[in-house]
Amino acid sequence: DTEVTQTPKHLVMGMTNKKSLKCEQHMGHRAMYWYKQKAKKPPELMFVYSYEKLSINESVPSRFSPECPNSSLLNLHLHALQPEDSALYLCASSQVGQTGKAGELFFGEGSRLTVL
Amino acid sequence: AQSVTQPDIHITVSEGASLELRCNYSYGATPYLFWYVQSPGQGLQLLLKYFSGDTLVQGIKGFEAEFKRSQSSFNLRKPSVHWSDAAEYFCAVGPPRNKLIFGAGTRLAVHP
């Protein structure tokens, strides 16, 4: 099983809503990532979890709150978002470490978020 | 500072023609290099990677890339492009602390 599954595929929310994006993988990877991607741009790293602990936060606003309940699941909780937060949110997983294997990211298809 | 440059924002080729997408990197140590492809509305998929050894690496979908240390390049090639190859292609280098550095991407269009 080499899939990373993201739900929902599409999400529309108002600026006062609270919603969550979910990501699941069963490849035994112990690093999981959230990326944000705007149209015609490369993915921007938001968060990295390594062994279920937050290891990288790229100065993301607190209205985005990540959570890693176990080694297979990654959530991104959304609250009080702004219209400029509308984007494709990609989850990825990989092996942990400083070797090249840690750069072999397996991506989900993304959750397309629209903030009204 | 580590960086990746993809000089070509947009490339158009005819179906059946050969393809080369350019990638130049700046990295302080021996780089780990990757090419990812993203079809419209999809996530990214790893095409191929270079860690060490043979500088010509083969990937999926008939793609190959050549690592040239002297030119700090890792160009992606395909001898004959198919219409289904139309997508966005990202070169990446890393990973320091699991933080992959992506280039800006090259959008490939394929004419029938």
PDB file of C-alpha atoms in Angstrom:
ATOM      1  CA  ASP A   1       0.000   0.000   0.000  1.00  0.00           C
ATOM      2  CA  THR A   2       1.716   3.161  -1.194  1.00  0.00           C
ATOM      3  CA  GLU A   3      -1.131   5.617  -0.806  1.00  0.00           C
ATOM      4  CA  VAL A   4      -1.583   8.745   1.196  1.00  0.00           C
ATOM      5  CA  THR A   5      -5.272   9.466   1.590  1.00  0.00           C
ATOM      6  CA  GLN A   6      -6.586  12.956   2.228  1.00  0.00           C
ATOM      7  CA  THR A   7     -10.105  13.988   3.148  1.00  0.00           C
ATOM      8  CA  PRO A   8     -12.049  15.954   2.221  1.00  0.00           C
ATOM      9  CA  LYS A   9     -11.028  16.578  -1.389  1.00  0.00           C
ATOM     10  CA  HIS A  10     -12.835  19.911  -1.403  1.00  0.00           C
ATOM     11  CA  LEU A  11     -13.782  22.185   1.466  1.00  0.00           C
ATOM     12  CA  VAL A  12     -15.554  25.533   1.487  1.00  0.00           C
ATOM     13  CA  MET A  13     -15.631  27.408   4.766  1.00  0.00           C
ATOM     14  CA  GLY A  14     -16.439  30.804   6.121  1.00  0.00           C
ATOM     15  CA  MET A  15     -13.978  32.875   8.065  1.00  0.00           C
ATOM     16  CA  THR A  16     -15.626  32.003  11.382  1.00  0.00           C
ATOM     17  CA  ASN A  17     -15.849  28.247  10.806  1.00  0.00           C
ATOM     18  CA  LYS A  18     -13.782  25.512  12.379  1.00  0.00           C
ATOM     19  CA  LYS A  19     -12.904  22.600  10.127  1.00  0.00           C
ATOM     20  CA  SER A  20     -10.253  19.916   9.873  1.00  0.00           C
ATOM     21  CA  LEU A  21      -8.279  18.279   7.100  1.00  0.00           C
ATOM     22  CA  LYS A  22      -7.306  14.653   7.548  1.00  0.00           C
ATOM     23  CA  CYS A  23      -4.470  12.550   6.181  1.00  0.00           C
ATOM     24  CA  GLU A  24      -3.724   8.855   6.547  1.00  0.00           C
ATOM     25  CA  GLN A  25      -0.876   6.618   5.414  1.00  0.00           C
ATOM     26  CA  HIS A  26      -0.079   2.966   6.034  1.00  0.00           C
ATOM     27  CA  MET A  27       3.430   2.763   4.640  1.00  0.00           C
ATOM     28  CA  GLY A  28       5.092   2.756   8.048  1.00  0.00           C
ATOM     29  CA  HIS A  29       6.526   6.209   7.452  1.00  0.00           C
ATOM     30  CA  ARG A  30       7.389   8.128  10.604  1.00  0.00           C
ATOM     31  CA  ALA A  31       7.628  11.577   9.017  1.00  0.00           C
ATOM     32  CA  MET A  32       4.502  13.375   7.905  1.00  0.00           C
ATOM     33  CA  TYR A  33       4.126  16.779   6.333  1.00  0.00           C
ATOM     34  CA  TRP A  34       1.651  19.502   5.546  1.00  0.00           C
ATOM     35  CA  TYR A  35       2.283  21.641   2.493  1.00  0.00           C
ATOM     36  CA  LYS A  36       0.308  24.573   1.135  1.00  0.00           C
ATOM     37  CA  GLN A  37       0.227  25.128  -2.606  1.00  0.00           C
ATOM     38  CA  LYS A  38      -1.115  28.170  -4.419  1.00  0.00           C
ATOM     39  CA  ALA A  39      -1.912  28.018  -8.110  1.00  0.00           C
ATOM     40  CA  LYS A  40       1.130  27.786 -10.379  1.00  0.00           C
ATOM     41  CA  LYS A  41       3.508  27.746  -7.405  1.00  0.00           C
ATOM     42  CA  PRO A  42       5.596  25.016  -5.781  1.00  0.00           C
ATOM     43  CA  PRO A  43       4.423  23.499  -2.521  1.00  0.00           C
ATOM     44  CA  GLU A  44       5.348  25.496   0.589  1.00  0.00           C
ATOM     45  CA  LEU A  45       6.235  23.533   3.670  1.00  0.00           C
ATOM     46  CA  MET A  46       4.053  24.259   6.691  1.00  0.00           C
ATOM     47  CA  PHE A  47       4.714  21.543   9.266  1.00  0.00           C
ATOM     48  CA  VAL A  48       6.758  18.388   9.698  1.00  0.00           C
ATOM     49  CA  TYR A  49       6.063  15.663  12.236  1.00  0.00           C
ATOM     50  CA  SER A  50       8.781  13.165  13.051  1.00  0.00           C
ATOM     51  CA  TYR A  51       7.867  10.207  15.244  1.00  0.00           C
ATOM     52  CA  GLU A  52       4.559  11.924  16.029  1.00  0.00           C
ATOM     53  CA  LYS A  53       6.291  15.017  17.375  1.00  0.00           C
ATOM     54  CA  LEU A  54       6.257  18.399  15.682  1.00  0.00           C
ATOM     55  CA  SER A  55       9.774  18.955  14.377  1.00  0.00           C
ATOM     56  CA  ILE A  56       9.317  21.840  11.949  1.00  0.00           C
ATOM     57  CA  ASN A  57       6.843  24.728  12.008  1.00  0.00           C
ATOM     58  CA  GLU A  58       7.558  27.152   9.198  1.00  0.00           C
ATOM     59  CA  SER A  59       6.192  30.141  11.115  1.00  0.00           C
ATOM     60  CA  VAL A  60       2.658  29.220  10.188  1.00  0.00           C
ATOM     61  CA  PRO A  61      -0.123  31.409  11.679  1.00  0.00           C
ATOM     62  CA  SER A  62      -1.837  29.921  14.714  1.00  0.00           C
ATOM     63  CA  ARG A  63      -5.135  29.685  12.845  1.00  0.00           C
ATOM     64  CA  PHE A  64      -3.593  26.485  11.430  1.00  0.00           C
ATOM     65  CA  SER A  65      -3.144  23.848  14.109  1.00  0.00           C
ATOM     66  CA  PRO A  66      -1.573  20.499  13.238  1.00  0.00           C
ATOM     67  CA  GLU A  67      -2.065  17.289  15.140  1.00  0.00           C
ATOM     68  CA  CYS A  68      -0.529  13.841  14.781  1.00  0.00           C
ATOM     69  CA  PRO A  69      -2.641  11.422  16.862  1.00  0.00           C
ATOM     70  CA  ASN A  70      -0.595   8.375  15.836  1.00  0.00           C
ATOM     71  CA  SER A  71       1.986   7.283  13.307  1.00  0.00           C
ATOM     72  CA  SER A  72      -0.605   6.841  10.544  1.00  0.00           C
ATOM     73  CA  LEU A  73      -2.725   9.947  10.962  1.00  0.00           C
ATOM     74  CA  LEU A  74      -2.160  13.641  10.494  1.00  0.00           C
ATOM     75  CA  ASN A  75      -4.749  16.364  10.960  1.00  0.00           C
ATOM     76  CA  LEU A  76      -4.777  20.056  10.201  1.00  0.00           C
ATOM     77  CA  HIS A  77      -7.290  22.024  12.234  1.00  0.00           C
ATOM     78  CA  LEU A  78      -8.500  25.241  10.679  1.00  0.00           C
ATOM     79  CA  HIS A  79     -10.048  28.165  12.528  1.00  0.00           C
ATOM     80  CA  ALA A  80     -10.741  31.775  11.639  1.00  0.00           C
ATOM     81  CA  LEU A  81      -9.088  31.493   8.246  1.00  0.00           C
ATOM     82  CA  GLN A  82      -8.705  34.322   5.783  1.00  0.00           C
ATOM     83  CA  PRO A  83      -9.603  34.282   2.072  1.00  0.00           C
ATOM     84  CA  GLU A  84      -5.880  34.321   1.241  1.00  0.00           C
ATOM     85  CA  ASP A  85      -5.618  30.910   2.921  1.00  0.00           C
ATOM     86  CA  SER A  86      -7.532  29.413   0.004  1.00  0.00           C
ATOM     87  CA  ALA A  87      -5.171  26.883  -1.571  1.00  0.00           C
ATOM     88  CA  LEU A  88      -4.476  23.218  -2.162  1.00  0.00           C
ATOM     89  CA  TYR A  89      -3.286  21.593   1.058  1.00  0.00           C
ATOM     90  CA  LEU A  90      -1.075  18.597   0.490  1.00  0.00           C
ATOM     91  CA  CYS A  91      -0.156  15.922   2.968  1.00  0.00           C
ATOM     92  CA  ALA A  92       2.961  13.827   2.459  1.00  0.00           C
ATOM     93  CA  SER A  93       4.889  11.139   4.266  1.00  0.00           C
ATOM     94  CA  SER A  94       8.420   9.770   4.142  1.00  0.00           C
ATOM     95  CA  GLN A  95      11.020   7.903   6.076  1.00  0.00           C
ATOM     96  CA  VAL A  96      12.790   9.845   8.795  1.00  0.00           C
ATOM     97  CA  GLY A  97      16.412  10.865   8.802  1.00  0.00           C
ATOM     98  CA  GLN A  98      19.191  12.652   7.011  1.00  0.00           C
ATOM     99  CA  THR A  99      19.475  10.211   4.140  1.00  0.00           C
ATOM    100  CA  GLY A 100      17.999  10.730   0.715  1.00  0.00           C
ATOM    101  CA  LYS A 101      15.141   8.439   1.640  1.00  0.00           C
ATOM    102  CA  ALA A 102      13.761  11.261   3.752  1.00  0.00           C
ATOM    103  CA  GLY A 103      13.325  13.269   0.560  1.00  0.00           C
ATOM    104  CA  GLU A 104      11.248  10.609  -1.127  1.00  0.00           C
ATOM    105  CA  LEU A 105       7.904  12.116  -0.329  1.00  0.00           C
ATOM    106  CA  PHE A 106       4.661  10.319  -0.977  1.00  0.00           C
ATOM    107  CA  PHE A 107       1.909  12.871  -1.502  1.00  0.00           C
ATOM    108  CA  GLY A 108      -1.820  12.680  -1.196  1.00  0.00           C
ATOM    109  CA  GLU A 109      -4.036  14.236  -3.842  1.00  0.00           C
ATOM    110  CA  GLY A 110      -4.681  17.232  -1.659  1.00  0.00           C
ATOM    111  CA  SER A 111      -7.609  19.050  -0.112  1.00  0.00           C
ATOM    112  CA  ARG A 112      -8.704  22.104  -2.038  1.00  0.00           C
ATOM    113  CA  LEU A 113      -9.758  24.730   0.446  1.00  0.00           C
ATOM    114  CA  THR A 114     -11.832  27.792  -0.351  1.00  0.00           C
ATOM    115  CA  VAL A 115     -12.329  30.408   2.343  1.00  0.00           C
ATOM    116  CA  LEU A 116     -15.216  32.787   1.758  1.00  0.00           C
TER     117      LEU A 116
ATOM    118  CA  ALA B   1      22.219  28.984   0.862  1.00  0.00           C
ATOM    119  CA  GLN B   2      20.472  26.006  -0.647  1.00  0.00           C
ATOM    120  CA  SER B   3      18.338  26.704  -3.690  1.00  0.00           C
ATOM    121  CA  VAL B   4      16.916  25.171  -6.827  1.00  0.00           C
ATOM    122  CA  THR B   5      16.442  27.016 -10.110  1.00  0.00           C
ATOM    123  CA  GLN B   6      14.264  25.851 -12.962  1.00  0.00           C
ATOM    124  CA  PRO B   7      14.979  28.378 -15.716  1.00  0.00           C
ATOM    125  CA  ASP B   8      12.030  27.442 -17.909  1.00  0.00           C
ATOM    126  CA  ILE B   9       8.622  28.424 -16.541  1.00  0.00           C
ATOM    127  CA  HIS B  10       6.710  26.994 -19.481  1.00  0.00           C
ATOM    128  CA  ILE B  11       7.713  24.598 -22.272  1.00  0.00           C
ATOM    129  CA  THR B  12       5.659  23.373 -25.207  1.00  0.00           C
ATOM    130  CA  VAL B  13       6.661  20.344 -27.251  1.00  0.00           C
ATOM    131  CA  SER B  14       4.987  18.256 -29.917  1.00  0.00           C
ATOM    132  CA  GLU B  15       3.905  14.732 -29.123  1.00  0.00           C
ATOM    133  CA  GLY B  16       6.705  12.341 -30.026  1.00  0.00           C
ATOM    134  CA  ALA B  17       9.407  14.992 -29.695  1.00  0.00           C
ATOM    135  CA  SER B  18      12.219  14.755 -27.186  1.00  0.00           C
ATOM    136  CA  LEU B  19      12.154  16.722 -23.959  1.00  0.00           C
ATOM    137  CA  GLU B  20      14.715  18.225 -21.625  1.00  0.00           C
ATOM    138  CA  LEU B  21      13.764  20.177 -18.502  1.00  0.00           C
ATOM    139  CA  ARG B  22      16.541  22.073 -16.809  1.00  0.00           C
ATOM    140  CA  CYS B  23      17.355  22.174 -13.124  1.00  0.00           C
ATOM    141  CA  ASN B  24      20.273  23.888 -11.398  1.00  0.00           C
ATOM    142  CA  TYR B  25      20.930  23.660  -7.701  1.00  0.00           C
ATOM    143  CA  SER B  26      23.017  25.255  -5.009  1.00  0.00           C
ATOM    144  CA  TYR B  27      23.822  22.957  -2.109  1.00  0.00           C
ATOM    145  CA  GLY B  28      26.738  22.865   0.324  1.00  0.00           C
ATOM    146  CA  ALA B  29      27.201  19.112   0.477  1.00  0.00           C
ATOM    147  CA  THR B  30      26.573  16.144  -1.754  1.00  0.00           C
ATOM    148  CA  PRO B  31      23.011  16.749  -2.857  1.00  0.00           C
ATOM    149  CA  TYR B  32      20.102  14.413  -2.873  1.00  0.00           C
ATOM    150  CA  LEU B  33      18.146  15.373  -6.000  1.00  0.00           C
ATOM    151  CA  PHE B  34      14.606  14.636  -7.031  1.00  0.00           C
ATOM    152  CA  TRP B  35      12.138  15.262  -9.828  1.00  0.00           C
ATOM    153  CA  TYR B  36       8.442  15.299  -9.014  1.00  0.00           C
ATOM    154  CA  VAL B  37       5.516  15.574 -11.420  1.00  0.00           C
ATOM    155  CA  GLN B  38       2.105  17.063 -10.690  1.00  0.00           C
ATOM    156  CA  SER B  39      -0.844  16.534 -12.980  1.00  0.00           C
ATOM    157  CA  PRO B  40      -3.630  19.136 -12.813  1.00  0.00           C
ATOM    158  CA  GLY B  41      -5.582  18.942  -9.564  1.00  0.00           C
ATOM    159  CA  GLN B  42      -3.382  16.154  -8.223  1.00  0.00           C
ATOM    160  CA  GLY B  43      -0.665  15.679  -5.657  1.00  0.00           C
ATOM    161  CA  LEU B  44       2.988  15.305  -6.547  1.00  0.00           C
ATOM    162  CA  GLN B  45       4.506  12.007  -7.657  1.00  0.00           C
ATOM    163  CA  LEU B  46       8.173  11.128  -7.488  1.00  0.00           C
ATOM    164  CA  LEU B  47       9.607  10.535 -10.976  1.00  0.00           C
ATOM    165  CA  LEU B  48      13.194   9.755 -10.043  1.00  0.00           C
ATOM    166  CA  LYS B  49      15.936  10.488  -7.554  1.00  0.00           C
ATOM    167  CA  TYR B  50      19.708  10.727  -7.327  1.00  0.00           C
ATOM    168  CA  PHE B  51      21.541   9.883  -4.138  1.00  0.00           C
ATOM    169  CA  SER B  52      24.963   8.679  -5.294  1.00  0.00           C
ATOM    170  CA  GLY B  53      26.654   6.400  -7.799  1.00  0.00           C
ATOM    171  CA  ASP B  54      25.717   6.320 -11.462  1.00  0.00           C
ATOM    172  CA  THR B  55      25.028   9.883 -12.554  1.00  0.00           C
ATOM    173  CA  LEU B  56      22.390   8.822 -15.083  1.00  0.00           C
ATOM    174  CA  VAL B  57      19.273   7.710 -13.274  1.00  0.00           C
ATOM    175  CA  GLN B  58      16.171   6.101 -14.659  1.00  0.00           C
ATOM    176  CA  GLY B  59      12.720   6.851 -13.387  1.00  0.00           C
ATOM    177  CA  ILE B  60       9.128   5.993 -14.011  1.00  0.00           C
ATOM    178  CA  LYS B  61       7.165   6.782 -17.181  1.00  0.00           C
ATOM    179  CA  GLY B  62      10.293   6.599 -19.352  1.00  0.00           C
ATOM    180  CA  PHE B  63      12.039   9.592 -17.778  1.00  0.00           C
ATOM    181  CA  GLU B  64      15.731   9.844 -16.997  1.00  0.00           C
ATOM    182  CA  ALA B  65      17.944  12.508 -15.453  1.00  0.00           C
ATOM    183  CA  GLU B  66      21.654  13.162 -15.422  1.00  0.00           C
ATOM    184  CA  PHE B  67      23.542  14.583 -12.463  1.00  0.00           C
ATOM    185  CA  LYS B  68      26.415  16.844 -13.481  1.00  0.00           C
ATOM    186  CA  ARG B  69      28.343  18.032 -10.462  1.00  0.00           C
ATOM    187  CA  SER B  70      30.562  20.397 -12.466  1.00  0.00           C
ATOM    188  CA  GLN B  71      27.488  22.219 -13.775  1.00  0.00           C
ATOM    189  CA  SER B  72      25.370  21.860 -10.610  1.00  0.00           C
ATOM    190  CA  SER B  73      22.632  20.494 -12.815  1.00  0.00           C
ATOM    191  CA  PHE B  74      20.134  17.671 -12.748  1.00  0.00           C
ATOM    192  CA  ASN B  75      18.246  17.878 -16.030  1.00  0.00           C
ATOM    193  CA  LEU B  76      15.258  15.690 -16.782  1.00  0.00           C
ATOM    194  CA  ARG B  77      14.908  14.053 -20.193  1.00  0.00           C
ATOM    195  CA  LYS B  78      12.513  11.912 -22.141  1.00  0.00           C
ATOM    196  CA  PRO B  79      13.188  10.712 -25.703  1.00  0.00           C
ATOM    197  CA  SER B  80       9.576  10.787 -26.890  1.00  0.00           C
ATOM    198  CA  VAL B  81       6.858  12.778 -25.147  1.00  0.00           C
ATOM    199  CA  HIS B  82       3.291  11.534 -24.851  1.00  0.00           C
ATOM    200  CA  TRP B  83       0.234  13.762 -24.488  1.00  0.00           C
ATOM    201  CA  SER B  84      -0.248  12.383 -20.965  1.00  0.00           C
ATOM    202  CA  ASP B  85       3.095  13.906 -19.931  1.00  0.00           C
ATOM    203  CA  ALA B  86       1.516  17.371 -19.870  1.00  0.00           C
ATOM    204  CA  ALA B  87       1.927  18.440 -16.245  1.00  0.00           C
ATOM    205  CA  GLU B  88       3.969  20.573 -13.860  1.00  0.00           C
ATOM    206  CA  TYR B  89       7.459  19.314 -13.118  1.00  0.00           C
ATOM    207  CA  PHE B  90       9.339  20.207  -9.947  1.00  0.00           C
ATOM    208  CA  CYS B  91      13.009  19.681  -9.270  1.00  0.00           C
ATOM    209  CA  ALA B  92      13.957  19.413  -5.596  1.00  0.00           C
ATOM    210  CA  VAL B  93      17.085  19.122  -3.459  1.00  0.00           C
ATOM    211  CA  GLY B  94      17.587  17.994   0.101  1.00  0.00           C
ATOM    212  CA  PRO B  95      16.789  16.918   2.628  1.00  0.00           C
ATOM    213  CA  PRO B  96      18.201  18.879   5.493  1.00  0.00           C
ATOM    214  CA  ARG B  97      16.068  17.956   8.485  1.00  0.00           C
ATOM    215  CA  ASN B  98      13.339  16.560   6.269  1.00  0.00           C
ATOM    216  CA  LYS B  99      12.932  19.940   4.542  1.00  0.00           C
ATOM    217  CA  LEU B 100      12.939  19.434   0.801  1.00  0.00           C
ATOM    218  CA  ILE B 101      13.660  22.521  -1.302  1.00  0.00           C
ATOM    219  CA  PHE B 102      11.531  22.775  -4.440  1.00  0.00           C
ATOM    220  CA  GLY B 103      12.190  24.730  -7.588  1.00  0.00           C
ATOM    221  CA  ALA B 104       9.500  26.991  -8.998  1.00  0.00           C
ATOM    222  CA  GLY B 105       8.376  24.357 -11.467  1.00  0.00           C
ATOM    223  CA  THR B 106       8.180  23.984 -15.241  1.00  0.00           C
ATOM    224  CA  ARG B 107       4.797  23.639 -16.879  1.00  0.00           C
ATOM    225  CA  LEU B 108       4.894  21.266 -19.834  1.00  0.00           C
ATOM    226  CA  ALA B 109       2.314  21.493 -22.599  1.00  0.00           C
ATOM    227  CA  VAL B 110       2.178  18.831 -25.319  1.00  0.00           C
ATOM    228  CA  HIS B 111       0.814  19.579 -28.796  1.00  0.00           C
ATOM    229  CA  PRO B 112      -0.828  16.695 -30.661  1.00  0.00           C
TER     230      PRO B 112
END
